[in-house]
Amino acid sequence: MKTLVLTAEDIKTIARDIGLDRIMDETIAGLESALREYTATRYQSPMRGGFDYRSPAPGLIEWMPVMEDEQSATIKMVGYHPVNPAHRDLPTILSITLNIDVGTGHVNSVVDGTFATAVRTGAASAVASGVLAQPDSTTVGLVGCGAQAVTQLHALSRVFPVSGVLLFDIDAKAIASFAKRLSIVGLDKALRIQAATPDDIMKKSDIVCTQTSVAVGDPPVVNDVAALPHLHINAVGSDFPGKAELPASLLHRSLVCPDFTDQAIQEGECQQLEDDTLGPDLVELIQDSARFQGHRERTTVFDSTGWSLEDHVVNRVLVDHARRLGLGQQVRIETINEDPRSPYSGMTRLAGIAAADAREEQGS
Amino acid sequence: MKTLVLTAEDIKTIARDIGLDRIMDETIAGLESALREYTATRYQSPMRGGFDYRSPAPGLIEWMPVMEDEQSATIKMVGYHPVNPAHRDLPTILSITLNIDVGTGHVNSVVDGTFATAVRTGAASAVASGVLAQPDSTTVGLVGCGAQAVTQLHALSRVFPVSGVLLFDIDAKAIASFAKRLSIVGLDKALRIQAATPDDIMKKSDIVCTQTSVAVGDPPVVNDVAALPHLHINAVGSDFPGKAELPASLLHRSLVCPDFTDQAIQEGECQQLEDDTLGPDLVELIQDSARFQGHRERTTVFDSTGWSLEDHVVNRVLVDHARRLGLGQQVRIETINEDPRSPYSGMTRLAGIAAADAREEQGS
């Protein structure tokens, strides 16, 4: 009984073969479809759990589980360490995702979750924006220009006629390198990309995405300035108690839709709202989208804390392509002996080694 | 940045090289040492979470996390499917364990947890029995003769002068094959092994281990008969709300020590007790062992629901030996690009493939 191990290189091969646009499109479509079919009996998705600490670096290690009834459970292990890019040349988010067969407990696959997290977080914003933003949105504002900004913009560009991008980051290098990082999906040439202040971004954009590593207790990363009346915001960076990217006044005058309410009221922008002022969650938004499209004329916020259902969907996209292309290694990780009641089968100590030990003991 | 993938075959190689006795001894010693040094700041160990279901087979999939401060987090994913041995020729327990660096979130290792779970569950019983059972215990009774029974007996034989074993299982085949399954550690010849009724086991044993797949709502697997006054019981099988292996009357007249109190009162034998009648947990038992050794003359119970600290210890034993012996594969699973802010680096679609697609589109 083997486990598929899918590495960074395998994922690169998938991307080179089918293209990043198709990976993003399939993730968006897969997520929409999962949300449309979602019921509380079809999926179990408890809140993620995690460890948080200040040392040796400020960080979080979290586990994000979801189970699709009668099918499989996906559990993503994800580390969030904001000093990684500057201090260690590593992504802020590092992750591995396991998928487990519900019939036997066998681990079907062990897959990189780093690339997948960036893709599915973009896809989730595209899905929410598809309901809440104006369909002819052309200007996207990005506050925070790290890894997640690339996939936010990529995802939105698959759903909206984006032509202009306004950028802000506290790190000038992140702004300077952004166009180059977009070149892989051809958006560097297709879009007019300009640096801007957070206030200008808020005033001029049809859709704003905030994906910062805002620290607990820090002020919001944008101000509640006079924005376009139909502004839709995807708030991606707030995912911890005490963190907030958006000012409370902005939230109070907006329809705020959490991805996963229980989590968003503890870790997301929804921390700043009373429960009775929350908008629909992502499931309700998609299952009753006609009703909520009326909000396209007013300010709306998607409070994206990250949901295991999204991980389940993108992981399936990657694994399905890997199996089709024959990628990845099939590895027998779990100890499964011929007699399932015999944990020690085949573990007899090699006679030569035991004899050498005995000689050593005699000699000592 | 690579992840060590340690397979069933690698673990067999470790066992053949150093011997199962040494793996067990090091796990017992490592667990005792971790318990002795345990503080609530040195380790974070939240309760495990899980999915439980009746279909396609009755089962549980659980995640068991622990973090050692400033070091690493260990998260074991474990499936528990009692029909696996009979219906699928698979172990009841299948598992993979991840160890994650606390400084960066990098996954250090992906290791089989199936063998490790059996070993550490045995080791935990040996550690608890070391305090609570009589040091000259010679007769061990086993109720339930599956995979866990092998490691329970093996672990106890490393700490006590065991000479006789009494066996019971509802499946005669499990009893018949037990001696053969012990032969790998040489205990089939060293011990007098006999089948017995649960009542005889309770009357004649110095130490009893219960490791059954008792179902929720089923009666206890042993009766509260006239046992030896110093009987110590390791109750290993009860690990779910509503499950119990031992009769309440027996628990009420015993010192009952849970491995991890929060979990044991929800899932273990401790469900049957009031909080104020619980004995010390495993940490207290080891840190204050002189005090609790006084209970060796009376009936004691170790309520073993399974604790992530045990997984952390045994995983380290296996990984340390693998590194020393140069075993396992070093695999780049996580997508880590030269520019950590560029999730799409190196994913440019291959020109040849894109061109072929274009031709196909033109032709259609």
XYZ file of C-alpha atoms in Angstrom:
728
model
C 0.000 0.000 0.000
C 1.800 3.035 -1.266
C 1.669 6.742 -0.596
C 2.111 9.241 -3.422
C 4.828 11.746 -2.515
C 4.508 14.829 -4.699
C 7.428 17.221 -4.570
C 8.106 20.811 -5.562
C 9.662 19.532 -8.776
C 6.601 17.421 -9.611
C 4.385 20.461 -9.162
C 6.662 22.487 -11.418
C 6.293 19.752 -14.021
C 2.500 19.887 -13.767
C 2.592 23.670 -14.108
C 4.906 23.492 -17.112
C 2.697 20.885 -18.729
C -0.782 22.313 -18.278
C 0.067 25.911 -17.435
C -0.575 27.962 -14.317
C -3.733 29.465 -15.809
C -5.315 26.037 -15.996
C -4.249 25.132 -12.437
C -5.834 28.359 -11.224
C -8.967 27.921 -13.346
C -9.481 24.354 -12.143
C -8.971 25.390 -8.527
C -11.498 28.204 -8.876
C -14.011 25.901 -10.589
C -13.360 23.084 -8.095
C -13.858 25.400 -5.144
C -17.070 26.844 -6.579
C -18.365 23.365 -7.154
C -17.399 22.161 -3.653
C -19.081 25.230 -2.139
C -22.220 24.700 -4.185
C -22.467 21.071 -3.017
C -21.345 21.791 0.544
C -23.510 20.516 3.379
C -22.602 19.964 7.006
C -23.045 16.211 6.509
C -21.014 16.017 3.311
C -18.018 17.738 4.897
C -16.664 17.913 8.419
C -14.379 20.919 8.794
C -13.418 21.730 12.378
C -11.471 24.885 13.098
C -7.766 24.669 12.534
C -5.573 24.317 15.590
C -2.083 25.572 16.059
C 0.955 26.479 18.073
C 2.034 30.091 18.285
C 5.262 31.393 19.725
C 7.702 34.294 19.710
C 10.956 32.327 19.747
C 13.229 31.294 18.017
C 11.255 33.435 15.535
C 7.695 34.720 15.752
C 5.671 31.950 14.200
C 2.683 29.732 13.895
C 2.431 26.047 13.082
C -1.112 25.027 12.251
C -3.056 21.957 11.168
C -6.118 22.391 8.975
C -8.335 19.308 8.684
C -11.373 18.592 6.521
C -13.145 15.346 5.713
C -15.301 14.653 2.696
C -17.856 12.053 3.725
C -17.073 8.513 2.509
C -14.097 9.848 0.526
C -10.988 11.203 2.182
C -9.672 13.589 4.784
C -7.201 16.332 3.896
C -4.992 17.714 6.642
C -2.634 20.537 5.811
C 0.261 21.292 8.112
C 1.307 24.879 7.589
C 3.967 27.082 9.103
C 3.681 30.855 9.060
C 6.945 32.664 9.815
C 6.963 36.298 8.615
C 10.741 36.726 8.992
C 11.442 33.784 6.657
C 11.845 35.821 3.418
C 14.124 38.505 4.900
C 16.178 36.365 7.304
C 16.251 32.914 5.777
C 15.431 33.257 2.077
C 12.421 31.027 2.673
C 8.737 31.650 1.963
C 6.644 32.975 4.853
C 4.387 29.970 4.395
C 5.824 26.446 4.230
C 3.458 23.540 4.105
C 2.848 19.865 3.452
C -0.619 18.379 2.941
C -1.702 14.810 3.679
C -4.730 13.138 2.170
C -6.064 10.097 4.034
C -8.444 7.375 2.873
C -11.556 7.289 5.007
C -12.099 3.552 4.544
C -8.766 2.390 5.957
C -6.819 5.331 7.371
C -4.146 4.831 4.702
C -2.325 8.032 3.757
C -2.999 8.401 0.039
C -0.644 11.300 -0.572
C 1.967 13.631 0.900
C 2.058 16.788 -1.215
C 3.746 20.175 -1.077
C 1.256 22.661 0.361
C 3.323 25.802 -0.161
C 2.440 26.364 -3.812
C -1.072 25.019 -3.179
C -1.726 27.497 -0.360
C -0.826 30.441 -2.579
C -3.040 29.135 -5.413
C -6.069 28.296 -3.306
C -5.932 31.579 -1.391
C -6.039 33.379 -4.739
C -8.835 31.128 -5.943
C -10.929 31.800 -2.826
C -10.666 35.554 -3.404
C -11.652 35.100 -7.043
C -14.696 33.044 -6.027
C -15.855 35.587 -3.430
C -15.106 38.518 -5.726
C -17.102 36.809 -8.477
C -20.234 37.369 -6.404
C -19.411 40.615 -4.626
C -17.306 42.716 -7.038
C -18.495 44.424 -10.218
C -18.048 42.071 -13.186
C -16.320 44.841 -15.176
C -13.711 45.552 -12.483
C -10.514 46.678 -14.200
C -8.316 48.136 -11.449
C -6.932 45.902 -8.706
C -5.048 47.323 -5.726
C -2.570 45.172 -3.830
C -1.489 46.065 -0.295
C 1.401 43.767 0.515
C 3.369 42.451 -2.470
C 4.684 39.126 -1.214
C 4.019 35.633 -2.540
C 0.269 35.744 -1.899
C -0.094 38.975 -3.915
C 1.039 37.146 -7.052
C -1.687 34.532 -6.809
C -4.356 37.027 -5.701
C -3.794 39.051 -8.851
C -3.457 35.983 -11.027
C -6.732 34.558 -9.743
C -8.619 37.837 -10.189
C -7.228 38.223 -13.708
C -8.855 34.890 -14.607
C -12.311 36.174 -13.619
C -12.225 39.956 -14.242
C -11.040 42.133 -17.162
C -8.163 43.486 -15.071
C -6.043 46.069 -16.903
C -4.370 48.076 -14.137
C -2.685 47.231 -10.846
C -1.761 49.572 -7.999
C 0.894 48.310 -5.585
C 1.987 49.083 -2.060
C 4.407 47.348 0.280
C 6.474 48.589 3.228
C 9.408 46.858 1.497
C 10.396 48.725 -1.701
C 12.110 45.593 -2.999
C 8.833 43.697 -2.978
C 7.276 46.431 -5.156
C 10.261 46.547 -7.503
C 10.301 42.799 -8.109
C 6.555 42.367 -8.488
C 6.258 42.716 -12.268
C 9.029 40.200 -12.775
C 7.271 37.713 -10.506
C 4.128 38.131 -12.614
C 5.952 37.531 -15.866
C 5.532 33.762 -15.584
C 1.792 34.137 -16.134
C 2.317 36.879 -18.751
C 0.628 39.544 -16.637
C 3.666 41.831 -16.470
C 3.072 42.874 -20.081
C -0.725 42.581 -20.094
C -1.283 44.934 -17.142
C -0.383 48.540 -16.303
C 1.439 48.138 -12.984
C 2.112 51.175 -10.770
C 3.239 51.826 -7.228
C 0.779 53.861 -5.167
C 0.040 54.903 -1.611
C -2.454 52.855 0.401
C -4.857 55.822 0.277
C -4.634 56.063 -3.512
C -5.106 52.331 -3.793
C -8.264 52.559 -1.694
C -9.592 55.502 -3.736
C -8.928 54.192 -7.239
C -9.364 50.420 -7.161
C -12.421 48.370 -8.021
C -11.002 45.477 -6.035
C -8.349 45.688 -3.285
C -6.498 42.695 -1.867
C -4.645 43.040 1.432
C -2.090 40.306 2.073
C 0.315 41.686 4.622
C 2.124 40.185 7.591
C 0.482 42.768 9.851
C 1.503 42.139 13.447
C -0.845 41.650 16.373
C -1.885 45.040 17.741
C -0.610 47.006 14.732
C -2.911 49.608 13.165
C -4.835 48.652 9.999
C -2.823 48.639 6.756
C -5.291 50.925 4.951
C -7.415 53.895 5.994
C -11.159 54.264 5.569
C -10.832 56.908 2.842
C -13.381 57.860 0.165
C -13.313 54.727 -1.951
C -15.355 53.912 -5.049
C -18.837 52.997 -3.805
C -18.611 49.488 -5.245
C -15.162 48.682 -3.794
C -14.711 45.008 -2.957
C -11.853 44.032 -0.627
C -10.286 40.624 -0.171
C -8.642 40.755 3.271
C -6.218 37.860 3.265
C -3.566 38.680 5.850
C -5.488 38.677 9.086
C -5.443 35.181 10.513
C -4.673 35.435 14.188
C -6.349 36.777 17.325
C -5.594 40.507 17.604
C -4.632 40.957 13.950
C -6.527 43.300 11.638
C -5.782 44.727 8.203
C -8.921 46.868 7.823
C -10.270 49.724 9.957
C -13.403 48.972 11.974
C -15.311 51.880 10.411
C -14.821 50.394 6.946
C -16.040 47.008 8.130
C -19.078 48.539 9.800
C -20.268 50.144 6.572
C -19.557 47.039 4.441
C -21.077 43.644 3.848
C -18.404 41.431 5.427
C -18.352 37.790 4.291
C -16.078 35.378 6.171
C -14.745 32.227 4.528
C -15.427 30.212 7.673
C -17.320 32.096 10.338
C -16.121 30.289 13.487
C -12.539 30.980 12.509
C -13.051 34.509 11.184
C -14.624 35.748 14.410
C -11.545 34.509 16.281
C -8.770 35.259 13.807
C -10.041 37.416 10.955
C -11.425 40.883 10.337
C -14.683 39.644 11.839
C -13.043 39.961 15.252
C -13.971 43.632 14.965
C -17.677 42.976 14.341
C -20.609 41.850 16.430
C -21.932 38.454 15.344
C -25.240 39.931 14.187
C -23.481 42.257 11.738
C -21.674 39.462 9.860
C -22.586 38.786 6.270
C -23.024 35.358 4.708
C -20.115 32.923 4.730
C -18.539 31.613 1.546
C -20.936 28.656 1.346
C -24.028 30.852 1.650
C -22.513 33.392 -0.738
C -22.166 30.793 -3.487
C -25.305 28.772 -2.776
C -27.411 31.945 -2.767
C -25.282 34.077 -5.076
C -28.192 35.728 -6.936
C -29.299 37.272 -3.654
C -25.901 38.692 -2.755
C -25.002 40.021 -6.185
C -27.171 42.999 -5.226
C -24.296 44.061 -2.998
C -22.003 44.632 -5.986
C -22.994 48.321 -5.909
C -21.793 48.796 -2.341
C -18.663 48.156 -0.305
C -18.026 44.490 0.412
C -15.273 42.577 2.201
C -14.239 38.940 1.897
C -12.614 38.006 5.209
C -10.258 35.238 4.083
C -8.682 33.448 7.015
C -7.957 30.297 4.995
C -10.180 27.246 5.021
C -9.305 23.577 4.813
C -11.981 23.009 2.148
C -9.845 25.133 -0.182
C -6.826 22.934 0.603
C -8.865 19.816 -0.108
C -9.849 21.169 -3.532
C -6.427 22.353 -4.705
C -4.771 19.198 -3.407
C -7.132 17.120 -5.540
C -6.370 19.241 -8.611
C -2.633 18.630 -8.140
C -2.895 14.924 -7.292
C -5.248 14.212 -10.209
C -2.827 15.802 -12.672
C 0.124 14.017 -11.080
C -1.597 10.635 -11.464
C -2.567 11.419 -15.062
C 1.004 12.444 -15.896
C 2.584 9.627 -13.889
C 4.403 12.079 -11.637
C 5.502 11.659 -8.039
C 6.996 8.746 -6.179
C 4.925 5.851 -4.881
C 6.454 5.059 -1.492
C 5.586 2.406 1.100
C 5.778 4.630 4.171
C 3.403 2.857 6.567
C 4.523 -0.408 8.147
C 2.041 -2.921 6.726
C 3.062 -6.516 7.342
C 1.650 -9.686 5.856
C 0.061 -10.436 9.233
C -1.570 -7.113 10.187
C -1.427 -8.133 13.869
C 2.341 -8.519 13.792
C 4.052 -5.139 14.173
C 7.518 -6.737 14.334
C 7.338 -8.938 11.196
C 10.576 -9.128 9.285
C 12.475 -7.219 11.944
C 14.678 -10.066 13.170
C 18.060 -8.707 14.051
C 20.722 -9.586 11.524
C 22.820 -12.430 12.907
C 26.096 -10.867 11.842
C 25.430 -7.649 13.701
C 24.238 -9.420 16.846
C 27.348 -11.619 16.827
C 29.615 -8.591 16.435
C 27.923 -6.966 19.400
C 28.398 -10.129 21.465
C 32.106 -10.222 20.626
C 32.405 -6.582 21.576
C 30.751 -7.265 24.923
C 33.059 -10.230 25.597
C 36.063 -8.123 24.751
C 35.094 -5.268 27.040
C 15.636 22.377 2.014
C 14.864 18.713 2.201
C 12.474 16.538 4.127
C 13.542 13.125 5.394
C 11.052 10.481 4.265
C 11.418 7.366 6.388
C 9.587 4.302 5.125
C 8.521 0.953 6.524
C 11.609 -0.586 4.939
C 13.909 1.987 6.575
C 12.401 1.198 9.947
C 12.898 -2.518 9.334
C 16.539 -1.753 8.575
C 16.926 0.170 11.831
C 15.304 -2.704 13.735
C 17.545 -5.268 12.054
C 20.591 -3.182 12.799
C 20.116 -2.211 16.425
C 17.443 -4.714 17.445
C 13.895 -4.225 18.647
C 14.978 -4.476 22.286
C 17.118 -1.386 21.906
C 14.368 0.547 20.088
C 12.000 -0.289 22.923
C 14.574 0.474 25.634
C 15.420 3.846 24.097
C 11.749 4.732 23.737
C 11.082 3.836 27.375
C 14.130 5.810 28.541
C 13.317 8.739 26.230
C 9.743 8.891 27.470
C 10.805 8.739 31.129
C 13.256 11.520 30.512
C 10.711 13.689 28.637
C 8.193 13.158 31.444
C 10.754 14.031 34.089
C 11.615 17.286 32.294
C 8.045 18.048 31.275
C 6.647 21.484 32.088
C 3.689 23.284 30.573
C 6.068 25.873 29.089
C 8.519 23.356 27.668
C 5.782 21.478 25.803
C 2.464 22.494 24.309
C 0.250 19.452 23.860
C -3.363 20.245 23.030
C -5.880 17.437 22.900
C -5.956 15.465 19.709
C -8.754 16.196 17.289
C -10.407 13.807 14.905
C -13.100 12.697 12.542
C -15.261 9.736 13.448
C -17.704 7.972 11.198
C -19.558 4.696 10.600
C -19.190 4.477 6.828
C -17.590 3.183 4.585
C -16.223 1.396 7.681
C -16.429 2.389 11.338
C -13.367 4.525 11.816
C -11.476 7.422 13.265
C -8.894 9.704 11.688
C -7.059 11.766 14.280
C -4.267 14.316 14.482
C -2.086 14.409 17.580
C 0.082 17.511 17.920
C 2.813 18.421 20.401
C 5.428 21.157 20.352
C 8.719 21.158 22.193
C 9.589 24.765 22.903
C 12.228 26.228 20.557
C 12.731 22.804 18.972
C 10.110 21.149 16.823
C 6.488 20.171 16.601
C 5.433 16.574 16.032
C 2.022 15.907 14.520
C 0.906 12.340 14.078
C -1.952 11.549 11.719
C -3.462 8.264 12.744
C -6.328 6.177 11.428
C -8.115 3.654 13.615
C -10.240 1.148 11.672
C -11.027 -2.026 13.679
C -12.228 -4.008 10.644
C -8.913 -3.492 8.828
C -7.249 -6.780 9.935
C -10.229 -9.038 9.198
C -11.567 -7.344 6.054
C -8.561 -5.736 4.412
C -5.453 -7.462 5.737
C -4.320 -4.106 7.091
C -3.380 -3.062 10.627
C -6.130 -1.458 12.714
C -3.840 1.524 13.141
C -2.197 3.190 10.135
C -0.225 6.344 10.652
C 2.276 8.874 9.365
C 4.056 11.381 11.602
C 5.405 14.792 10.599
C 8.061 16.686 12.498
C 8.225 20.432 11.835
C 10.986 22.925 12.597
C 9.772 25.630 14.950
C 12.125 28.266 13.531
C 10.919 28.141 9.924
C 7.904 25.838 9.610
C 9.951 23.490 7.419
C 8.835 19.861 7.640
C 11.929 18.024 8.871
C 10.580 14.526 8.434
C 7.707 12.363 7.235
C 7.914 9.015 9.039
C 5.807 5.877 9.329
C 3.783 6.128 12.536
C 2.296 2.629 12.468
C 5.255 0.807 13.969
C 6.004 3.819 16.172
C 2.507 3.860 17.652
C 2.756 0.213 18.671
C 6.194 0.774 20.232
C 5.352 3.948 22.119
C 2.076 2.556 23.463
C 4.026 -0.362 24.878
C 6.669 1.980 26.251
C 4.065 4.149 27.989
C 2.637 1.101 29.770
C 6.138 0.039 30.827
C 6.822 3.514 32.230
C 3.558 3.645 34.199
C 3.914 0.037 35.355
C 7.452 0.816 36.509
C 5.975 3.047 39.195
C 2.694 1.275 39.949
C 3.327 -2.476 39.535
C 5.370 -4.708 41.809
C 8.985 -4.834 40.598
C 9.007 -8.645 40.812
C 5.908 -9.045 38.613
C 6.242 -12.304 36.696
C 2.784 -13.010 35.235
C 1.319 -10.737 32.574
C -2.247 -11.131 31.335
C -3.229 -9.889 27.895
C -6.847 -9.240 27.006
C -6.913 -8.655 23.261
C -4.079 -10.231 21.275
C -3.720 -7.920 18.284
C -0.742 -5.832 17.230
C -0.682 -3.710 20.396
C -0.496 -6.828 22.618
C 2.876 -7.712 21.098
C 4.444 -4.394 22.046
C 2.737 -4.252 25.453
C 4.302 -7.564 26.407
C 7.622 -6.696 24.808
C 7.811 -3.409 26.701
C 6.885 -4.991 30.046
C 9.448 -7.763 29.508
C 12.153 -5.077 29.282
C 11.291 -3.763 32.765
C 9.926 -6.768 34.705
C 11.109 -10.387 35.168
C 8.155 -11.694 33.158
C 8.051 -15.495 32.926
C 4.409 -16.318 32.197
C 1.731 -14.874 29.921
C -2.014 -15.507 29.984
C -3.906 -14.707 26.783
C -7.473 -13.986 25.819
C -9.026 -12.770 22.589
C -12.492 -13.151 21.104
C -10.691 -14.298 17.934
C -9.076 -17.736 18.439
C -6.713 -17.051 15.532
C -5.223 -14.085 17.351
C -4.449 -16.330 20.348
C -3.050 -19.121 18.162
C -0.674 -16.813 16.272
C 0.520 -14.834 19.278
C 3.612 -16.875 20.185
C 4.800 -16.768 16.593
C 4.424 -12.989 16.530
C 6.552 -12.797 19.678
C 9.300 -14.952 18.222
C 11.013 -11.953 16.601
C 11.948 -10.644 20.042
C 12.702 -14.157 21.328
C 9.883 -14.109 23.865
C 8.067 -17.141 22.452
C 10.731 -19.421 23.952
C 11.550 -17.346 27.033
C 7.974 -17.191 28.333
C 5.323 -19.738 29.307
C 2.366 -18.649 27.150
C -1.141 -19.997 27.867
C -4.681 -19.182 26.790
C -6.997 -18.317 29.671
C -10.420 -16.861 30.397
C -10.655 -13.149 31.209
C -11.611 -14.100 34.795
C -8.548 -16.342 35.200
C -6.366 -13.620 33.716
C -7.704 -11.138 36.253
C -7.212 -13.586 39.161
C -3.705 -14.796 38.362
C -1.818 -11.876 36.757
C 0.485 -9.380 38.411
C -0.016 -7.028 35.468
C -2.918 -7.082 32.992
C -2.955 -5.183 29.711
C -6.266 -4.651 27.904
C -5.892 -3.693 24.244
C -9.177 -4.538 22.601
C -11.267 -2.877 19.925
C -14.171 -2.689 22.363
C -17.104 -0.912 20.716
C -18.930 2.097 22.107
C -21.595 0.938 24.549
C -20.230 -2.612 24.855
C -19.789 -4.086 28.354
C -16.283 -4.084 29.887
C -13.880 -6.745 28.574
C -13.041 -8.041 32.070
C -15.046 -8.523 35.265
C -14.223 -7.152 38.684
C -13.272 -10.555 40.105
C -11.039 -11.329 43.087
C -7.681 -10.250 41.683
C -4.300 -10.250 43.371
C -4.274 -7.254 45.720
C -1.338 -5.649 43.894
C -2.781 -6.049 40.382
C -1.748 -3.286 38.001
C -3.743 -2.817 34.797
C -2.704 -0.977 31.649
C -5.984 -0.126 29.899
C -4.953 0.694 26.351
C -8.029 0.105 24.182
C -10.435 2.733 25.431
C -9.913 5.883 23.429
C -13.295 7.214 22.437
C -16.347 8.735 24.163
C -18.557 5.902 25.398
C -15.855 3.222 25.270
C -14.725 1.341 28.364
C -12.644 -1.794 28.902
C -12.826 -1.914 32.694
C -15.825 -2.159 35.064
C -16.607 0.969 37.061
C -16.402 -0.933 40.387
C -12.807 -1.903 39.637
C -11.902 1.681 38.776
C -13.550 2.971 41.953
C -11.397 0.771 44.179
C -8.179 1.510 42.245
C -5.705 4.340 41.859
C -6.416 5.378 38.251
C -3.653 7.310 36.486
C -4.445 8.844 33.074
C -1.717 9.533 30.534
C -3.259 12.902 29.679
C -6.130 13.900 31.928
C -8.117 16.170 29.581
C -8.270 13.404 27.018
C -8.795 10.503 29.434
C -11.872 12.076 31.008
C -13.397 12.377 27.528
C -12.163 9.198 25.860
C -10.583 6.865 28.400
C -11.535 4.798 31.437
C -11.614 8.075 33.381
C -14.986 8.786 31.719
C -16.395 6.530 34.440
C -14.871 8.503 37.314
C -15.572 11.821 38.984
C -12.743 14.297 38.493
C -11.907 14.308 42.204
C -11.285 10.558 42.213
C -8.622 10.654 39.482
C -5.069 9.732 40.351
C -1.955 11.556 39.151
C -1.298 11.820 35.427
C 1.796 10.319 33.810
C 3.865 13.473 34.362
C 3.053 13.623 38.053
C 3.547 9.875 38.379
C 7.115 10.109 37.089
C 8.067 13.443 38.640
C 6.856 12.275 42.050
C 7.374 8.532 41.632
C 8.651 7.874 45.162
C 5.306 9.019 46.509
C 3.213 6.797 44.223
C 5.303 3.664 44.574
C 3.393 3.155 47.830
C 0.459 2.121 45.661
C 2.311 -0.952 44.377
C 0.580 -2.999 47.104
C -2.884 -2.104 45.880
C -4.864 -2.156 42.640
C -3.767 0.461 40.131
C -4.800 1.358 36.590
C -2.922 3.233 33.882
C -5.555 4.771 31.599
C -3.633 4.967 28.329
C -5.509 6.938 25.687
C -2.356 7.738 23.714
C -0.455 10.997 24.025
C 1.398 13.030 21.422
C 4.410 13.387 23.736
C 4.950 9.637 23.304
C 4.853 10.074 19.518
C 7.383 12.904 19.726
C 9.777 10.690 21.697
C 9.582 7.552 19.546
C 9.765 9.609 16.343
C 13.014 11.129 17.570
C 14.437 7.695 18.378
C 13.685 6.494 14.841
C 14.864 9.654 13.057
C 18.096 9.812 15.067
C 18.978 6.229 14.124
C 17.994 6.824 10.498
C 20.309 9.844 10.290
C 23.132 7.935 11.944
C 22.721 5.017 9.552
C 22.141 7.231 6.515
C 18.684 5.765 5.933
C 15.651 7.351 4.329
C 15.262 9.611 1.347
C 15.957 13.333 1.453
C 13.228 14.874 -0.690
C 12.503 18.498 -1.643
C 8.758 18.412 -1.054
C 8.031 22.072 -0.247
C 8.109 24.600 -3.082
C 11.014 26.851 -2.093
C 12.094 29.175 -4.870
C 15.181 31.337 -5.113
C 12.951 34.370 -4.578
C 10.801 33.354 -1.606
C 8.150 35.880 -2.711
C 7.749 34.241 -6.114
C 5.428 31.220 -5.876
C 5.476 30.675 -9.653
C 9.257 30.695 -10.242
C 10.408 28.226 -12.838
C 6.869 27.317 -13.807
C 6.867 28.853 -17.286
C 4.819 26.656 -19.562
C 6.946 24.640 -21.941
C 6.804 26.245 -25.393
C 6.403 22.942 -27.194
C 3.358 21.950 -25.187
C 1.728 25.367 -25.499
C 2.297 25.312 -29.245
C 0.770 21.839 -29.545
C -2.288 23.040 -27.643
C -2.594 26.028 -29.932
C -2.471 23.799 -33.008
C -5.120 21.576 -31.474
C -7.365 24.565 -30.837
C -6.897 25.794 -34.414
C -7.708 22.356 -35.750
C -10.875 21.952 -33.710
